[in-house]
Coordinates of C-alpha atoms and ligand atoms in Angstrom, one line a residue:
M1 CA 135.4 116.1 108.7
T2 CA 137.9 113.4 108.1
D3 CA 140.3 111.4 110.2
G4 CA 143.0 112.5 107.8
R5 CA 144.5 109.1 107.3
V6 CA 144.6 106.8 104.3
H7 CA 143.8 103.4 105.8
D8 CA 144.9 100.2 104.2
V9 CA 141.3 98.8 104.2
L10 CA 138.0 100.5 104.7
V11 CA 135.2 98.0 105.5
V12 CA 131.6 99.0 104.9
G13 CA 129.2 97.1 107.2
A14 CA 129.8 95.4 110.6
G15 CA 127.7 92.3 110.2
F16 CA 129.2 88.8 110.1
A17 CA 131.3 89.6 107.0
G18 CA 132.4 93.1 108.1
L19 CA 133.4 92.1 111.6
Y20 CA 135.5 89.2 110.3
A21 CA 137.1 91.5 107.7
V22 CA 138.1 93.9 110.5
H23 CA 139.6 91.0 112.5
A24 CA 141.4 89.4 109.6
S25 CA 142.8 92.8 108.4
R26 CA 144.2 93.4 111.8
A27 CA 145.6 89.9 112.0
A28 CA 147.3 90.6 108.6
G29 CA 148.9 93.8 110.0
L30 CA 146.7 96.1 107.9
D31 CA 145.3 99.4 109.2
V32 CA 141.5 99.1 109.0
V33 CA 138.5 101.1 109.7
C34 CA 134.9 99.9 109.5
L35 CA 131.8 102.2 108.9
E36 CA 128.4 100.8 110.0
A37 CA 125.0 102.5 109.4
G38 CA 123.4 100.9 112.4
D39 CA 123.8 102.1 116.0
G40 CA 125.2 98.7 116.9
V41 CA 127.2 95.9 115.3
G42 CA 125.4 92.9 113.8
G43 CA 124.3 94.0 110.3
T44 CA 121.2 92.0 109.3
W45 CA 121.0 90.6 112.9
Y46 CA 120.9 94.1 114.2
F47 CA 118.1 95.3 112.0
N48 CA 115.9 92.2 111.6
R49 CA 114.4 92.1 115.1
Y50 CA 110.9 91.0 114.0
P51 CA 109.1 88.4 116.1
G52 CA 110.3 84.9 115.2
A53 CA 113.5 86.0 113.5
R54 CA 116.0 83.1 113.5
C55 CA 118.6 81.7 111.3
D56 CA 117.6 78.8 109.1
V57 CA 121.0 77.2 109.0
E58 CA 121.9 75.4 112.2
S59 CA 123.7 77.7 114.5
V60 CA 126.6 75.4 115.0
D61 CA 127.3 75.8 111.3
Y62 CA 126.1 79.4 110.9
S63 CA 128.9 80.8 113.1
Y64 CA 132.5 81.7 112.7
S65 CA 135.1 79.0 112.2
F66 CA 138.2 81.1 112.3
D67 CA 138.9 80.7 116.0
E68 CA 138.6 77.3 117.6
Q69 CA 138.4 78.6 121.1
L70 CA 135.5 80.8 120.2
Q71 CA 133.8 77.9 118.4
N72 CA 134.2 75.7 121.5
D73 CA 133.3 78.4 124.0
W74 CA 130.0 79.7 122.6
P75 CA 127.2 77.5 123.8
W76 CA 124.4 77.9 121.2
S77 CA 121.3 77.3 123.2
E78 CA 119.1 76.2 120.3
R79 CA 119.4 74.3 117.1
Y80 CA 118.3 77.5 115.2
A81 CA 119.3 80.5 117.3
T82 CA 117.0 83.5 117.6
Q83 CA 118.0 86.9 116.4
P84 CA 118.8 88.1 120.0
E85 CA 121.2 85.2 120.5
I86 CA 122.9 85.7 117.2
L87 CA 123.2 89.5 117.9
A88 CA 124.6 88.7 121.4
Y89 CA 127.2 86.4 119.7
L90 CA 128.3 89.1 117.3
E91 CA 128.6 91.6 120.1
H92 CA 130.7 89.0 122.0
V93 CA 132.9 88.6 119.0
A94 CA 133.3 92.4 118.6
D95 CA 134.4 92.6 122.3
R96 CA 136.4 89.4 122.5
F97 CA 138.6 90.4 119.5
G98 CA 138.8 94.1 120.2
L99 CA 137.0 95.1 117.1
R100 CA 134.8 97.9 118.4
E101 CA 137.6 100.5 118.4
H102 CA 137.8 100.1 114.6
V103 CA 134.1 100.3 114.0
R104 CA 132.3 103.6 113.7
L105 CA 128.6 103.1 114.3
G106 CA 125.7 105.2 113.1
T107 CA 127.8 106.0 110.0
R108 CA 126.0 105.5 106.7
V109 CA 128.2 105.5 103.6
D110 CA 126.4 107.5 100.8
A111 CA 129.2 107.8 98.2
A112 CA 132.6 106.5 97.3
E113 CA 135.1 107.8 94.7
F114 CA 138.4 106.5 93.5
D115 CA 141.3 108.9 93.1
E116 CA 143.5 107.3 90.5
S117 CA 146.6 109.4 91.2
A118 CA 146.5 108.5 94.9
S119 CA 145.3 104.9 94.2
A120 CA 142.8 105.4 97.1
W121 CA 139.1 105.5 97.7
T122 CA 137.4 108.3 99.6
V123 CA 134.0 107.6 101.0
R124 CA 131.5 110.2 102.1
T125 CA 129.0 109.5 104.9
A126 CA 125.5 110.8 105.4
A127 CA 126.8 113.2 108.0
G128 CA 129.3 114.6 105.5
E129 CA 132.5 112.9 106.9
E130 CA 135.1 111.6 104.6
H131 CA 137.3 108.6 105.1
S132 CA 140.0 107.3 102.8
A133 CA 141.6 103.9 102.2
R134 CA 143.7 102.1 99.6
H135 CA 141.2 99.2 99.5
L136 CA 137.4 99.4 99.9
L137 CA 135.6 96.3 101.0
F138 CA 131.8 96.2 100.9
A139 CA 130.4 93.8 103.5
T140 CA 127.0 95.4 103.1
G141 CA 125.0 92.2 103.0
S142 CA 123.0 90.5 100.3
L143 CA 119.7 91.1 101.9
S144 CA 120.0 94.5 103.6
A145 CA 118.3 97.1 101.3
P146 CA 114.6 96.8 102.3
N147 CA 112.0 96.7 99.5
K148 CA 109.2 99.2 100.0
P149 CA 106.3 97.8 98.0
R150 CA 104.7 100.1 95.4
I151 CA 101.1 99.8 96.6
P152 CA 98.9 102.8 96.0
G153 CA 98.0 104.6 99.3
I154 CA 100.7 102.9 101.4
D155 CA 102.0 106.3 102.6
E156 CA 98.5 107.4 103.7
F157 CA 98.0 104.5 106.1
A158 CA 97.1 106.2 109.4
G159 CA 97.9 103.2 111.7
E160 CA 101.3 101.9 112.6
T161 CA 103.5 100.6 109.7
Y162 CA 106.5 98.3 110.4
Y163 CA 109.0 96.6 108.1
T164 CA 110.3 93.2 109.3
A165 CA 113.7 94.3 108.0
R166 CA 113.6 97.5 110.3
W167 CA 111.6 96.2 113.2
P168 CA 111.6 98.8 116.0
D169 CA 113.4 98.3 119.3
P170 CA 111.7 97.9 121.7
H171 CA 109.1 95.7 120.2
P172 CA 105.8 97.6 119.8
S173 CA 102.8 96.0 121.6
L174 CA 100.3 94.5 119.2
A175 CA 97.9 93.4 121.9
G176 CA 94.2 94.1 121.0
K177 CA 95.2 95.3 117.5
R178 CA 94.1 94.2 114.0
V179 CA 97.3 93.4 112.2
G180 CA 97.9 92.9 108.5
V181 CA 101.0 91.2 107.0
I182 CA 102.0 91.7 103.4
G183 CA 104.5 89.1 102.2
T184 CA 105.0 85.4 102.7
G185 CA 108.7 84.9 102.2
S186 CA 110.9 83.7 105.1
S187 CA 110.3 86.9 107.1
G188 CA 106.5 86.7 106.8
I189 CA 106.5 83.0 107.4
Q190 CA 108.6 83.2 110.5
S191 CA 106.7 86.1 112.0
V192 CA 103.1 85.1 111.4
P193 CA 102.8 82.5 114.2
L194 CA 104.1 85.1 116.8
L195 CA 102.1 88.0 115.4
A196 CA 99.1 85.7 115.6
E197 CA 99.8 85.0 119.3
E198 CA 99.8 88.7 120.1
A199 CA 97.3 90.4 117.8
A200 CA 93.5 90.6 118.2
S201 CA 93.3 89.6 114.5
L202 CA 95.8 88.8 111.8
T203 CA 95.2 89.0 108.1
V204 CA 98.0 87.6 105.8
F205 CA 98.1 89.1 102.3
Q206 CA 99.7 86.5 100.1
R207 CA 100.8 87.1 96.5
T208 CA 102.9 84.0 96.1
A209 CA 102.6 81.0 98.3
N210 CA 105.9 79.5 99.4
Y211 CA 107.2 76.1 100.5
S212 CA 108.0 75.9 104.2
V213 CA 109.3 73.0 106.2
P214 CA 108.9 72.8 110.0
A215 CA 112.2 73.8 111.6
L216 CA 111.8 71.3 114.4
N217 CA 113.9 73.7 116.5
R218 CA 115.0 72.4 119.9
R219 CA 117.2 73.3 122.8
L220 CA 120.7 71.9 122.6
T221 CA 121.6 69.9 125.7
D222 CA 125.0 69.6 127.4
A223 CA 125.4 66.3 125.6
D224 CA 124.7 67.9 122.3
Q225 CA 127.3 70.6 123.0
A226 CA 129.9 68.0 123.9
R227 CA 129.2 66.0 120.7
I228 CA 129.3 69.1 118.6
R229 CA 132.7 70.2 120.1
A230 CA 134.1 66.7 119.4
E231 CA 132.8 66.7 115.8
Y232 CA 133.6 70.3 114.9
P233 CA 136.8 69.9 112.9
E234 CA 135.3 67.3 110.7
R235 CA 132.0 69.1 110.5
R236 CA 133.7 72.3 109.3
R237 CA 135.9 70.4 106.8
R238 CA 132.8 68.9 105.2
A239 CA 130.9 72.1 105.3
R240 CA 133.7 73.9 103.4
L241 CA 133.7 71.2 100.7
S242 CA 129.9 71.2 100.3
G243 CA 127.6 73.2 98.1
G244 CA 125.6 74.9 100.8
G245 CA 128.2 75.4 103.5
S246 CA 126.8 72.8 105.9
P247 CA 127.8 69.2 106.4
H248 CA 124.6 67.9 104.7
V249 CA 124.6 64.5 103.0
P250 CA 121.8 63.9 100.5
Y251 CA 120.1 60.5 100.0
P252 CA 122.6 58.3 98.2
K253 CA 120.4 57.7 95.2
R254 CA 118.7 60.0 92.7
A255 CA 114.9 60.1 93.1
A256 CA 114.3 58.1 89.9
E257 CA 116.5 55.3 91.2
C258 CA 114.3 54.7 94.2
T259 CA 111.1 52.6 94.5
P260 CA 108.0 54.7 95.4
E261 CA 108.2 53.3 99.0
E262 CA 111.9 54.1 99.3
R263 CA 111.3 57.7 97.9
E264 CA 108.5 58.3 100.3
A265 CA 110.6 57.0 103.3
A266 CA 113.5 59.3 102.2
L267 CA 111.3 62.3 102.0
E268 CA 109.6 61.5 105.3
E269 CA 113.0 61.3 106.9
G270 CA 114.1 64.6 105.3
W271 CA 110.9 66.2 106.6
R272 CA 111.3 64.8 110.1
A273 CA 114.9 66.1 110.2
G274 CA 113.3 69.5 109.9
G275 CA 114.6 72.7 108.1
V276 CA 115.5 73.8 104.7
L277 CA 117.7 70.8 103.8
F278 CA 114.4 69.0 103.0
G279 CA 115.0 70.9 99.7
K280 CA 118.1 68.8 99.1
T281 CA 116.7 65.4 100.1
F282 CA 117.7 63.9 96.7
P283 CA 121.0 64.9 95.0
D284 CA 119.1 65.9 91.8
Q285 CA 116.3 67.8 93.4
Y286 CA 117.5 71.1 91.9
T287 CA 118.3 69.8 88.5
D288 CA 115.6 67.2 87.7
L289 CA 112.0 68.4 87.5
E290 CA 110.6 64.9 88.2
S291 CA 112.8 64.5 91.3
N292 CA 111.7 68.0 92.4
D293 CA 108.0 67.0 91.8
H294 CA 108.3 64.1 94.2
A295 CA 109.4 66.5 97.0
R296 CA 106.9 69.1 95.9
R297 CA 103.9 66.7 96.0
F298 CA 105.1 65.4 99.4
A299 CA 105.3 68.9 100.8
E300 CA 101.8 69.7 99.4
R301 CA 100.3 66.7 101.2
K302 CA 101.9 68.0 104.5
I303 CA 100.3 71.4 104.0
R304 CA 96.9 69.8 103.5
E305 CA 97.4 67.7 106.7
L306 CA 98.4 70.8 108.7
V307 CA 95.7 73.2 107.6
E308 CA 92.1 72.4 108.5
D309 CA 90.2 74.6 106.0
P310 CA 90.6 72.9 102.6
Q311 CA 90.4 76.2 100.6
T312 CA 93.0 77.9 102.8
A313 CA 95.2 74.8 102.4
E314 CA 94.9 75.0 98.6
D315 CA 95.7 78.8 98.7
L316 CA 98.8 78.1 100.8
I317 CA 100.2 75.6 98.2
P318 CA 102.6 77.1 95.7
T319 CA 101.6 76.7 92.1
D320 CA 104.2 78.6 90.1
H321 CA 107.7 77.3 91.0
P322 CA 109.5 74.1 91.7
L323 CA 110.2 73.5 95.4
G324 CA 113.2 75.5 96.7
T325 CA 113.7 77.6 93.5
K326 CA 112.3 80.5 95.6
R327 CA 114.3 80.3 98.8
I328 CA 112.6 77.5 100.8
C329 CA 111.4 78.6 104.2
T330 CA 111.4 77.0 107.5
D331 CA 108.9 77.7 110.2
S332 CA 107.6 76.9 113.7
G333 CA 103.8 76.8 113.3
Y334 CA 103.2 78.8 110.2
F335 CA 100.6 76.6 108.5
E336 CA 98.9 75.8 111.8
A337 CA 98.5 79.5 112.6
F338 CA 95.7 79.5 109.9
N339 CA 93.7 77.1 112.0
H340 CA 93.0 79.9 114.5
P341 CA 89.7 81.7 114.0
H342 CA 91.3 85.2 114.3
V343 CA 93.9 84.4 111.5
A344 CA 92.8 84.9 107.9
L345 CA 94.6 84.4 104.6
V346 CA 93.8 86.7 101.6
N347 CA 95.0 85.1 98.3
L348 CA 96.0 88.2 96.3
R349 CA 96.1 86.1 93.1
R350 CA 92.3 85.6 93.4
D351 CA 91.5 88.8 95.3
P352 CA 94.1 91.4 94.3
L353 CA 95.2 94.3 96.5
V354 CA 93.8 97.5 95.2
R355 CA 95.2 100.1 97.6
I356 CA 96.1 100.7 101.2
T357 CA 93.5 103.1 102.8
P358 CA 94.1 105.2 105.9
D359 CA 92.4 102.5 108.0
G360 CA 93.1 99.3 106.2
A361 CA 93.7 97.4 103.0
E362 CA 91.3 97.3 100.1
T363 CA 91.3 94.2 97.9
R364 CA 88.9 93.7 95.0
G365 CA 86.8 91.6 97.3
G366 CA 86.3 94.2 100.1
H367 CA 88.0 96.3 102.8
H368 CA 90.1 94.8 105.6
P369 CA 90.2 97.2 108.5
L370 CA 93.7 97.3 110.1
D371 CA 95.5 99.1 113.0
V372 CA 98.9 97.8 112.1
L373 CA 100.5 97.1 108.7
V374 CA 103.6 94.8 108.6
C375 CA 105.6 94.8 105.4
A376 CA 107.5 91.5 105.1
T377 CA 108.2 92.5 101.5
G378 CA 111.8 91.5 101.2
F379 CA 114.9 93.3 99.8
D380 CA 116.5 94.7 96.7
A381 CA 118.7 91.7 97.0
M382 CA 122.4 91.2 96.2
T383 CA 122.9 94.6 94.4
G384 CA 120.6 97.0 96.2
A385 CA 122.9 97.8 99.1
L386 CA 125.7 98.6 96.6
T387 CA 123.8 100.5 93.9
R388 CA 122.1 102.7 96.5
I389 CA 125.6 104.1 97.2
D390 CA 127.0 106.5 94.7
I391 CA 130.1 104.6 93.8
R392 CA 132.4 106.2 91.2
G393 CA 135.4 104.6 89.6
P394 CA 138.5 106.4 88.3
R395 CA 137.1 107.2 84.9
G396 CA 133.8 108.5 86.2
A397 CA 132.0 105.2 85.8
R398 CA 129.2 104.8 88.3
L399 CA 128.5 101.3 89.6
A400 CA 124.7 101.7 89.3
E401 CA 125.1 102.5 85.6
T402 CA 127.8 99.9 85.0
W403 CA 125.3 97.4 86.3
A404 CA 122.3 98.8 84.5
E405 CA 121.9 95.5 82.6
G406 CA 122.7 93.4 85.6
P407 CA 125.8 92.9 87.8
V408 CA 129.1 91.9 86.2
T409 CA 131.8 90.6 88.5
Y410 CA 134.9 88.5 88.5
L411 CA 134.5 85.7 91.1
G412 CA 131.9 87.8 92.8
L413 CA 134.8 89.7 94.3
Q414 CA 135.7 92.6 92.0
V415 CA 134.2 94.7 89.2
P416 CA 136.2 95.9 86.1
G417 CA 136.7 99.6 86.2
F418 CA 136.5 99.8 90.0
P419 CA 140.1 99.1 91.2
N420 CA 140.7 98.1 94.8
L421 CA 137.0 97.6 95.4
F422 CA 135.9 94.3 96.7
T423 CA 132.5 92.8 97.6
V424 CA 131.8 90.0 100.1
N425 CA 128.8 87.8 99.5
G426 CA 128.1 89.9 96.4
P427 CA 126.6 88.9 93.0
G428 CA 128.6 86.1 91.3
A429 CA 129.6 84.5 94.6
P430 CA 127.8 81.5 96.3
S431 CA 126.6 84.0 98.9
V432 CA 122.9 83.4 99.6
L433 CA 122.9 79.9 98.3
S434 CA 125.5 78.9 100.9
N435 CA 126.3 79.4 104.5
M436 CA 127.0 83.1 104.4
V437 CA 129.4 83.0 107.4
L438 CA 131.7 80.5 105.9
T439 CA 131.6 82.1 102.5
A440 CA 132.5 85.5 104.1
E441 CA 135.5 83.9 105.9
Q442 CA 136.6 82.3 102.6
Q443 CA 136.2 85.5 100.6
V444 CA 137.8 87.8 103.1
D445 CA 140.8 85.5 103.5
W446 CA 141.2 85.4 99.7
I447 CA 140.9 89.2 99.3
L448 CA 143.4 90.0 102.1
R449 CA 146.0 87.5 100.7
F450 CA 145.5 89.2 97.3
V451 CA 146.0 92.6 98.8
R452 CA 149.2 91.5 100.5
E453 CA 150.4 89.9 97.3
A454 CA 149.8 93.2 95.4
D455 CA 151.7 95.1 98.1
A456 CA 154.5 92.6 97.9
R457 CA 154.7 93.2 94.1
G458 CA 154.5 97.0 94.5
A459 CA 151.2 97.1 92.7
T460 CA 148.9 100.0 93.9
Q461 CA 145.8 99.0 91.9
V462 CA 144.1 95.7 91.4
E463 CA 141.1 95.0 89.3
P464 CA 139.7 92.3 87.0
R465 CA 140.1 92.3 83.2
D466 CA 136.8 92.9 81.4
D467 CA 136.9 89.6 79.6
A468 CA 137.6 87.7 82.8
A469 CA 134.5 89.3 84.5
E470 CA 132.3 88.8 81.4
K471 CA 133.3 85.1 81.2
W472 CA 132.7 84.6 84.9
T473 CA 129.3 86.3 84.8
A474 CA 128.3 84.1 81.8
H475 CA 129.5 81.1 83.7
V476 CA 127.4 82.0 86.8
Q477 CA 124.3 82.3 84.5
E478 CA 125.1 79.0 82.7
A479 CA 125.5 77.2 86.0
A480 CA 122.1 78.5 87.1
D481 CA 120.6 77.6 83.7
A482 CA 121.6 74.0 84.3
T483 CA 119.3 73.9 87.3
L484 CA 115.6 74.6 88.0
F485 CA 116.3 77.9 89.8
P486 CA 115.6 80.2 86.8
R487 CA 112.0 78.7 86.7
A488 CA 111.0 80.9 89.6
E489 CA 110.4 84.6 89.6
S490 CA 112.7 85.0 92.5
W491 CA 114.8 87.7 94.1
Y492 CA 117.8 85.5 93.1
L493 CA 117.4 87.0 89.6
G494 CA 116.0 90.3 90.6
A495 CA 112.4 89.5 89.7
N496 CA 110.9 91.0 92.9
I497 CA 111.9 94.5 92.1
P498 CA 110.0 96.2 89.3
G499 CA 112.3 97.2 86.4
K500 CA 115.4 95.4 87.8
P501 CA 117.3 93.5 85.1
R502 CA 117.0 89.8 85.2
R503 CA 120.3 88.1 85.9
F504 CA 120.8 85.1 88.1
M505 CA 123.1 86.5 90.8
P506 CA 124.3 83.9 93.2
Y507 CA 126.7 81.2 92.0
V508 CA 124.9 77.9 92.3
A509 CA 128.0 75.6 92.1
G510 CA 128.4 76.0 95.8
L511 CA 131.1 76.8 98.3
G512 CA 133.4 73.8 97.7
A513 CA 133.6 74.3 93.9
Y514 CA 133.9 78.1 94.3
T515 CA 136.7 77.9 96.8
A516 CA 138.6 75.5 94.6
R517 CA 138.3 77.9 91.6
C518 CA 139.4 80.9 93.7
E519 CA 142.4 78.9 94.9
E520 CA 143.2 77.8 91.4
I521 CA 143.2 81.4 90.2
R522 CA 145.3 82.5 93.1
D523 CA 147.8 79.7 92.7
G524 CA 148.0 80.5 88.9
G525 CA 149.2 84.0 89.7
Y526 CA 145.9 85.8 89.9
E527 CA 144.9 85.0 86.3
G528 CA 142.2 87.5 85.1
F529 CA 143.3 90.3 87.4
L530 CA 145.3 93.3 86.5
L531 CA 147.9 94.5 89.0
T532 CA 149.3 97.9 88.1
T533 CA 151.5 100.5 89.7
R534 CA 150.7 104.2 89.4
Ligands
LIG601 O1 111.6 88.5 101.5 P1 111.0 87.7 100.2 P2 111.9 87.9 103.0 N1 102.3 93.1 97.1 O2 111.5 88.5 99.0 C1 105.8 89.8 98.9 C2 116.5 85.6 103.9 N2 115.9 85.4 105.2 O3 112.4 89.1 103.8 O4 106.8 86.4 96.0 C3 102.2 91.9 97.7 O5 111.4 86.3 100.2 C4 106.4 88.8 98.0 O6 105.5 88.3 97.0 P3 106.1 87.7 95.6 C5 116.1 84.4 103.0 O7 117.2 84.2 102.2 C6 116.3 84.4 106.0 O8 110.8 87.1 103.5 O9 107.0 88.7 95.1 N3 103.2 91.2 98.1 C7 106.9 87.8 99.0 O10 105.9 87.0 99.4 C8 115.0 85.0 102.3 O11 114.6 84.3 101.1 C9 115.7 84.2 107.1 O12 104.9 87.5 94.8 C10 104.4 91.7 97.9 C11 107.3 88.7 100.1 O13 106.7 90.0 100.0 C12 115.3 86.4 102.1 O14 116.0 86.8 103.3 C13 114.6 84.9 107.6 C14 104.6 92.9 97.3 C15 108.8 89.0 100.2 O15 109.5 87.8 100.4 C16 114.2 87.3 101.9 O16 113.1 86.9 102.7 C17 114.2 86.0 106.8 C18 103.5 93.6 96.9 N4 103.7 94.8 96.3 C19 114.8 86.2 105.6 N5 106.0 93.1 97.3 C20 116.1 83.0 107.9 O17 117.3 82.8 108.1 C21 106.5 92.0 97.8 N6 105.6 91.1 98.2 C22 115.1 82.1 108.4

């Protein structure tokens, strides 16, 4: 089945990026359709319903900026909104801007093929439908393809198995149950305190300890709302110029320029402010190991203060990466949860996981009986959502094969050999190292202007030159190599997926620098891109 039309734009995914792409396409006078695998809009915020799920960027920043009235109308109730509130916001946006009629829910895209003679993409869905469009825009998310851990016996577990990234709705009762959690990234760290409240016992299986800073979440008062509204234009302006897409200002000196007392005071202030920006207390924290060490030792002291059992505290302290080089976490009571007698930590580095059995988890040290297994085991990040789709370019090239050695993109927007295909928050863009909502707005606006420019020039196909993409991809890697990020075995470089090629995927230079480069290329006549007419 097909709707028989060749749309101007086909958007895959109806999360933050996809919904904005639909809205902006319509505003640009383009005919758009959006296909979404979930049965509701929201993308990551539709699927990640695990207990404790919240954004770790302040909600007033992690929200659309394209409509001032929307920005002023939506009263974020907390500093860091919960998943239900963010989902309600996205549903509101879909209704308010009339986006739903353009979105087909429950429609998973399995394949996409470019017809060179028609200069159009045809996508095939899991149900066998076909949809065509001149331009294909993947807003499939950077963290949306769940990683199923390769643990022997995992499929034979006879109890309930849940993935944080696909948490069931309604929430399953865990009362009276023995729950095990595998994974201590953001999802595990956010969910542990709430799982501990509900379960009869909770065993946390930790392979790599992670840094986490108390979120210090709080309700936003009417006075907060009024202040935020008054500050919004300036707040957004600063966010767009910044690295991380929020109006953060680091301490005005590098760590080495401070006296020990001054450094300690700055770190204490950063810690008391709460949240992930502790990772950016000093301006050189991601480039200078000594600066990072100051913050790392400070965070370690905090963990020792929060956790009563000295061995558990030592096990919870990361040993293998500088602070923040694996995505730093933010929590509400994570370390304190281990002070409860029914919560246990298993350090898999000392006591490795051998297998999952039908009734629990076996480590070298013994058997841990479980009724429920929670996998907070992350994602095939950045590329997984794209390479799981059979995407074929005009000369038969398959995206998964083209990226066999790692993703190559120009500006994180396009891939050579795949004309009229765009990615939002994909590899090579600031994406996960920035505020994904503002980066999505910036990229979608850029893409749509490019599409309209191509139309105005009568060009039917747009794609980057090989050399431009290779140069950009090398630049993304070099930018990362100038920081401490590559010192961690992180999902930023694909290290969490066995066999995945190592390439640092997000662009560390940040939103402000990235936007400036995109604008420079646009104003220079789209240097590095090929615009052709068939
Ligand atoms: O996933 P992760 P996540 N045996 O990859 C472990 C965003 N996010 O879903 O580190 C045992 O960070 C793995 O161990 P190791 C945010 O950007 C944001 O938690 O590979 N353990 C690790 O501990 C975040 O960074 C928010 O050694 C295994 C964990 O599973 C990103 O999403 C909330 C294993 C996976 O951690 C991903 O976070 C949630 C195995 N076989 C997520 N396989 C907020 O906005 C994997 N692990 C707050």
